[in-house]
mmCIF file of C-alpha atoms in Angstrom:
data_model
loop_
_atom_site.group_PDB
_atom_site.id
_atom_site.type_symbol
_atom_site.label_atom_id
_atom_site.label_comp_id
_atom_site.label_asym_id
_atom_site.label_seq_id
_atom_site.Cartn_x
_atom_site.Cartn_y
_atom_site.Cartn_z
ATOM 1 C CA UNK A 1 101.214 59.258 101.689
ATOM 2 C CA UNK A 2 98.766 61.331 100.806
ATOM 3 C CA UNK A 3 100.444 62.499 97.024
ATOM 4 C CA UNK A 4 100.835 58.619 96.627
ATOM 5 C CA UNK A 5 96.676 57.719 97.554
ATOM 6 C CA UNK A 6 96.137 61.090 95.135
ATOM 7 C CA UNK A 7 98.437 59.765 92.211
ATOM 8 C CA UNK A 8 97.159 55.944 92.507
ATOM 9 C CA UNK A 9 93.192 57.488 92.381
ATOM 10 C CA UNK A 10 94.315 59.285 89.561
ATOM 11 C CA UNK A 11 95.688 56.323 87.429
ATOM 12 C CA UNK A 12 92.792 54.158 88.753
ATOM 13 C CA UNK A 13 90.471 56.759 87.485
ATOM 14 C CA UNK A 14 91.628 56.854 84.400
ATOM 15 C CA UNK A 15 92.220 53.140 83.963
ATOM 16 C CA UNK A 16 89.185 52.832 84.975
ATOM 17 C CA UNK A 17 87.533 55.735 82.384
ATOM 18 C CA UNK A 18 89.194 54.101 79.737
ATOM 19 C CA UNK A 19 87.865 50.556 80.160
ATOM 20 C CA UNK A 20 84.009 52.098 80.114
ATOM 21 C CA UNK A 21 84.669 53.694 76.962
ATOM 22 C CA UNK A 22 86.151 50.791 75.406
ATOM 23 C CA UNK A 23 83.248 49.060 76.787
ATOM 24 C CA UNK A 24 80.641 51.797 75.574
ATOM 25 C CA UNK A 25 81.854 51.566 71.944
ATOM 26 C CA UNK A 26 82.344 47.533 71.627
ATOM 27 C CA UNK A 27 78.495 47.703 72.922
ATOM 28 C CA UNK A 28 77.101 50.406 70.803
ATOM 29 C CA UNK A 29 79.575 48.465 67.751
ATOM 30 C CA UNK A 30 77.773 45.009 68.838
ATOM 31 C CA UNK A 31 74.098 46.192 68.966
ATOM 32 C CA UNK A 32 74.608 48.320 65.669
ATOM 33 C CA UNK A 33 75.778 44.548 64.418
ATOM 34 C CA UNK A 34 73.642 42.583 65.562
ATOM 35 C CA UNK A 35 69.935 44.773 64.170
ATOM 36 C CA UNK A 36 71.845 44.716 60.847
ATOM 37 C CA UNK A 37 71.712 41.006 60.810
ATOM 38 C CA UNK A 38 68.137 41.029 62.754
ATOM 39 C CA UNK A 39 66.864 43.417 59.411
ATOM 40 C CA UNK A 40 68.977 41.364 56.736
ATOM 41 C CA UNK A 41 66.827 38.357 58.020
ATOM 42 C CA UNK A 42 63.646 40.204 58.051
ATOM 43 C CA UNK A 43 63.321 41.789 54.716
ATOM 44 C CA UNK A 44 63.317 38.060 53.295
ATOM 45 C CA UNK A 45 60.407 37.076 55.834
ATOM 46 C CA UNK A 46 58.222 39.774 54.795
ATOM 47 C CA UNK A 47 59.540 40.271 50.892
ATOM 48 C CA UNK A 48 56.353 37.884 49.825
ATOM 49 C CA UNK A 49 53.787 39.978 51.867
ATOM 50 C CA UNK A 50 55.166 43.396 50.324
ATOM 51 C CA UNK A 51 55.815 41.243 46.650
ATOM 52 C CA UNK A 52 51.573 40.320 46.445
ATOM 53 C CA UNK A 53 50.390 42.918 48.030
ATOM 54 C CA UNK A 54 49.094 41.588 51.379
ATOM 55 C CA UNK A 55 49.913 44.300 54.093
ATOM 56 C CA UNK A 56 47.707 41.565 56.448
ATOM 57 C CA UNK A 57 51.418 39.380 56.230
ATOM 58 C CA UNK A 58 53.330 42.377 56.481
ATOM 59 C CA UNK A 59 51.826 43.446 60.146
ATOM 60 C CA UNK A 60 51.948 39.963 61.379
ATOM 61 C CA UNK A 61 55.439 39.422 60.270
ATOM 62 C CA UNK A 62 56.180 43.014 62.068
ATOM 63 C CA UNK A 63 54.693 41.879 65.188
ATOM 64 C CA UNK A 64 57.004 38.788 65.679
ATOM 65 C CA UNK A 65 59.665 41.559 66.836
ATOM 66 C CA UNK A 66 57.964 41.949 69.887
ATOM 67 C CA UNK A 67 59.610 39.443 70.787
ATOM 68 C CA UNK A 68 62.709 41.714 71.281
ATOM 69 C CA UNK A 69 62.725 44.245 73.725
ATOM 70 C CA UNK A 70 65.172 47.118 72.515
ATOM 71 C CA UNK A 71 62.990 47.091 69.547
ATOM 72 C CA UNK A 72 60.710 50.078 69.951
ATOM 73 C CA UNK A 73 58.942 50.959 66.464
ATOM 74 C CA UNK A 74 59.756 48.517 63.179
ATOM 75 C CA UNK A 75 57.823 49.263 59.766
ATOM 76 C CA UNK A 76 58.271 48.328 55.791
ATOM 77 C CA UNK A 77 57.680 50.803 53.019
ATOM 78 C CA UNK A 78 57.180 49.736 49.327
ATOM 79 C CA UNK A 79 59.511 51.416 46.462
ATOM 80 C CA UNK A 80 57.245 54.863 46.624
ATOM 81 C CA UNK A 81 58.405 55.099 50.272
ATOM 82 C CA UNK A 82 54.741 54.309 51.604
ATOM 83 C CA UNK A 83 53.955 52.896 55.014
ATOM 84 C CA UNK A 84 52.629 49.025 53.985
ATOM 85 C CA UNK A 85 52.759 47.646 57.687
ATOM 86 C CA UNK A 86 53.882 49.242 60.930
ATOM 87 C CA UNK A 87 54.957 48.224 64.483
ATOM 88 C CA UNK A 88 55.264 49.983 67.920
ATOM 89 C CA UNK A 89 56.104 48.451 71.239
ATOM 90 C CA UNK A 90 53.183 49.042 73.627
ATOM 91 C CA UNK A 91 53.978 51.226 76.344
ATOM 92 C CA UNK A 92 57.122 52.633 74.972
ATOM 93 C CA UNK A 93 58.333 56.154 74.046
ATOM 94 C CA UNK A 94 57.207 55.970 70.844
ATOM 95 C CA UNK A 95 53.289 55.589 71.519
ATOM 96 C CA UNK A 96 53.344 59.400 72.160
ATOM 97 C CA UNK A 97 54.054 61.649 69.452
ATOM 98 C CA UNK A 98 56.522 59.047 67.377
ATOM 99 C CA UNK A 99 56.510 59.548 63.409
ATOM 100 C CA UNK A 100 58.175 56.882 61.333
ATOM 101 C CA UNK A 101 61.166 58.588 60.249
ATOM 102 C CA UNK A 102 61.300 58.674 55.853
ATOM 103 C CA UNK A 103 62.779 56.251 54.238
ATOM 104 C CA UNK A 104 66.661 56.209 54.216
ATOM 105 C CA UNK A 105 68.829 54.150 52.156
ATOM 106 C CA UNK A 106 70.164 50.948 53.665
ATOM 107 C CA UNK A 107 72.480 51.708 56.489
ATOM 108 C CA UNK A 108 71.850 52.466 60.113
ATOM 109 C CA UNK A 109 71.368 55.855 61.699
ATOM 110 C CA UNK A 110 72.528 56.527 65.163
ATOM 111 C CA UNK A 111 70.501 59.085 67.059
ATOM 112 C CA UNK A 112 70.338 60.686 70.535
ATOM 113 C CA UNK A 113 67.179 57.908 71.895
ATOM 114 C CA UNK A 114 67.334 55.637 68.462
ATOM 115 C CA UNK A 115 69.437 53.315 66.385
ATOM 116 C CA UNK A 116 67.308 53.255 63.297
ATOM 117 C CA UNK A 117 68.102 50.379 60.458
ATOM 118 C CA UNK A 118 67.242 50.297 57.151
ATOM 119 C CA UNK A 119 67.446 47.528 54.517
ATOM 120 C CA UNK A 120 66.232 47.380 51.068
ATOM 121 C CA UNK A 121 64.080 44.303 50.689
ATOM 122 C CA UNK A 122 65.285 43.148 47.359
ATOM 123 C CA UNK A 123 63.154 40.072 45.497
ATOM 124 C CA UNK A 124 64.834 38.568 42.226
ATOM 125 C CA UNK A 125 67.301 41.334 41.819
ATOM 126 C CA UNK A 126 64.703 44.586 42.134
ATOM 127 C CA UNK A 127 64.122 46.328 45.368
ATOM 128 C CA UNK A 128 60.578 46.101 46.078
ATOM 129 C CA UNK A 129 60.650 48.117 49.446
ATOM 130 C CA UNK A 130 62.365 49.125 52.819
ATOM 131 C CA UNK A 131 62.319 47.496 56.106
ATOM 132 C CA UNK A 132 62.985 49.678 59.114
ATOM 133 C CA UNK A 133 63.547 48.720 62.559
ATOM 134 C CA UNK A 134 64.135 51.042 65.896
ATOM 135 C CA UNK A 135 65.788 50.084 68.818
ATOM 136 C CA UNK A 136 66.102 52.477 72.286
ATOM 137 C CA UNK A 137 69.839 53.205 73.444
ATOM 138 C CA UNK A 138 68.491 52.914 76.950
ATOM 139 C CA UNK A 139 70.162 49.293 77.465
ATOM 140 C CA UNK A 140 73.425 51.690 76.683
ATOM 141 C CA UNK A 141 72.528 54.774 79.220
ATOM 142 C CA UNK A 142 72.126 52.032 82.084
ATOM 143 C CA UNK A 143 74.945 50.223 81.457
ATOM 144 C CA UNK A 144 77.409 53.555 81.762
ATOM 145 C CA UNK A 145 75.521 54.449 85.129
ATOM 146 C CA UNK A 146 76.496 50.822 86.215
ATOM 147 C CA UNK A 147 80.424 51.808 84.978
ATOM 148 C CA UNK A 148 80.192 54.816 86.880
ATOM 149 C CA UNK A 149 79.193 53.057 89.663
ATOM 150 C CA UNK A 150 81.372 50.194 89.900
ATOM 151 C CA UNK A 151 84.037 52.942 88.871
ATOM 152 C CA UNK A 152 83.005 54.714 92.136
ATOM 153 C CA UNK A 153 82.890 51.329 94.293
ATOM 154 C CA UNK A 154 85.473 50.572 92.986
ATOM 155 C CA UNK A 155 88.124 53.749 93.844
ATOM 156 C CA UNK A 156 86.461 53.761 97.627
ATOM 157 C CA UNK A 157 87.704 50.295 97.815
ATOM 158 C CA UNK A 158 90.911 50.497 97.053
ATOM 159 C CA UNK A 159 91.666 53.596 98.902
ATOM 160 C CA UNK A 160 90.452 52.296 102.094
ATOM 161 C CA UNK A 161 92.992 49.479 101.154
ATOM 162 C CA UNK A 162 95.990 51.362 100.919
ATOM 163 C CA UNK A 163 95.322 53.414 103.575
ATOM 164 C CA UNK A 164 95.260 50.577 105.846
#
């Protein structure tokens, strides 16, 4: 009885395992998605401000992603790779000690406390700058500590089951 509880913990386990890293990837696959679309919308809304010059339009178009709270730090460069307008998330990480990273082609960057997006803000066929946008991965730390515990609930449960 107690090779078949081991064996059945085992294969729940692993079940188990294997469902929160399918689950882990599809998430970290989905958010990755979803701030590409989030900065593919954005470099239109603040093309005009970077286009005449007016870093006034820039900052208030960056602070309409407060709005979002993964988003931790957001800025736009122009085509030297300067700063124009900036954004951080009050009382987040990033007030302390955060640089805006340089400016990276368009793509997104996945780091150990950041997914950082970039996306060339292109106006009648010339790229006139870089938006950037950083979200925290914390959203993705909590949910495998809920995994582990459900995993953990979970394998109590149905041990006490089939030893009854």
């Amino acid at each position: 009885m107690a090779l078949t509880m081991a064996i059945s913990s085992v294969a729940l386990l692993l079940g188990c395992v294997a469902f929160a890293i399918y689950e882990q990837v599809v998430f970290r696959h989905t958010m990755a998605r979803d701030f590409a679309i989030l900065a593919d919308m954005f470099d239109d809304n603040v093309a005009s401000g970077l286009a005449f010059n007016d870093p006034a339009s820039v900052e208030q178009t960056l602070l309409t992603l407060s709005a979002h709270k993964r988003i931790v730090a957001a800025c736009v460069y122009d085509k030297q790779g300067a700063v124009v307008g900036a954004y951080r998330r009050a009382g987040s990480t990033v007030d302390v000690g955060f640089k805006l990273p340089t400016v990276q082609p368009t793509g997104q960057y996945l780091g150990g406390e950041r997914l950082d997006t970039f996306k060339n803000i292109v106006l009648a066929g010339e790229v006139i700058g870089v938006v950037y946008i950083g979200a925290e991965l914390g959203e993705l730390r909590e949910r495998a500590w809920r995994y582990a515990a459900v995993v953990g609930v979970l394998l109590v449960g149905c041990s006490l089951v089939a030893l009854g």
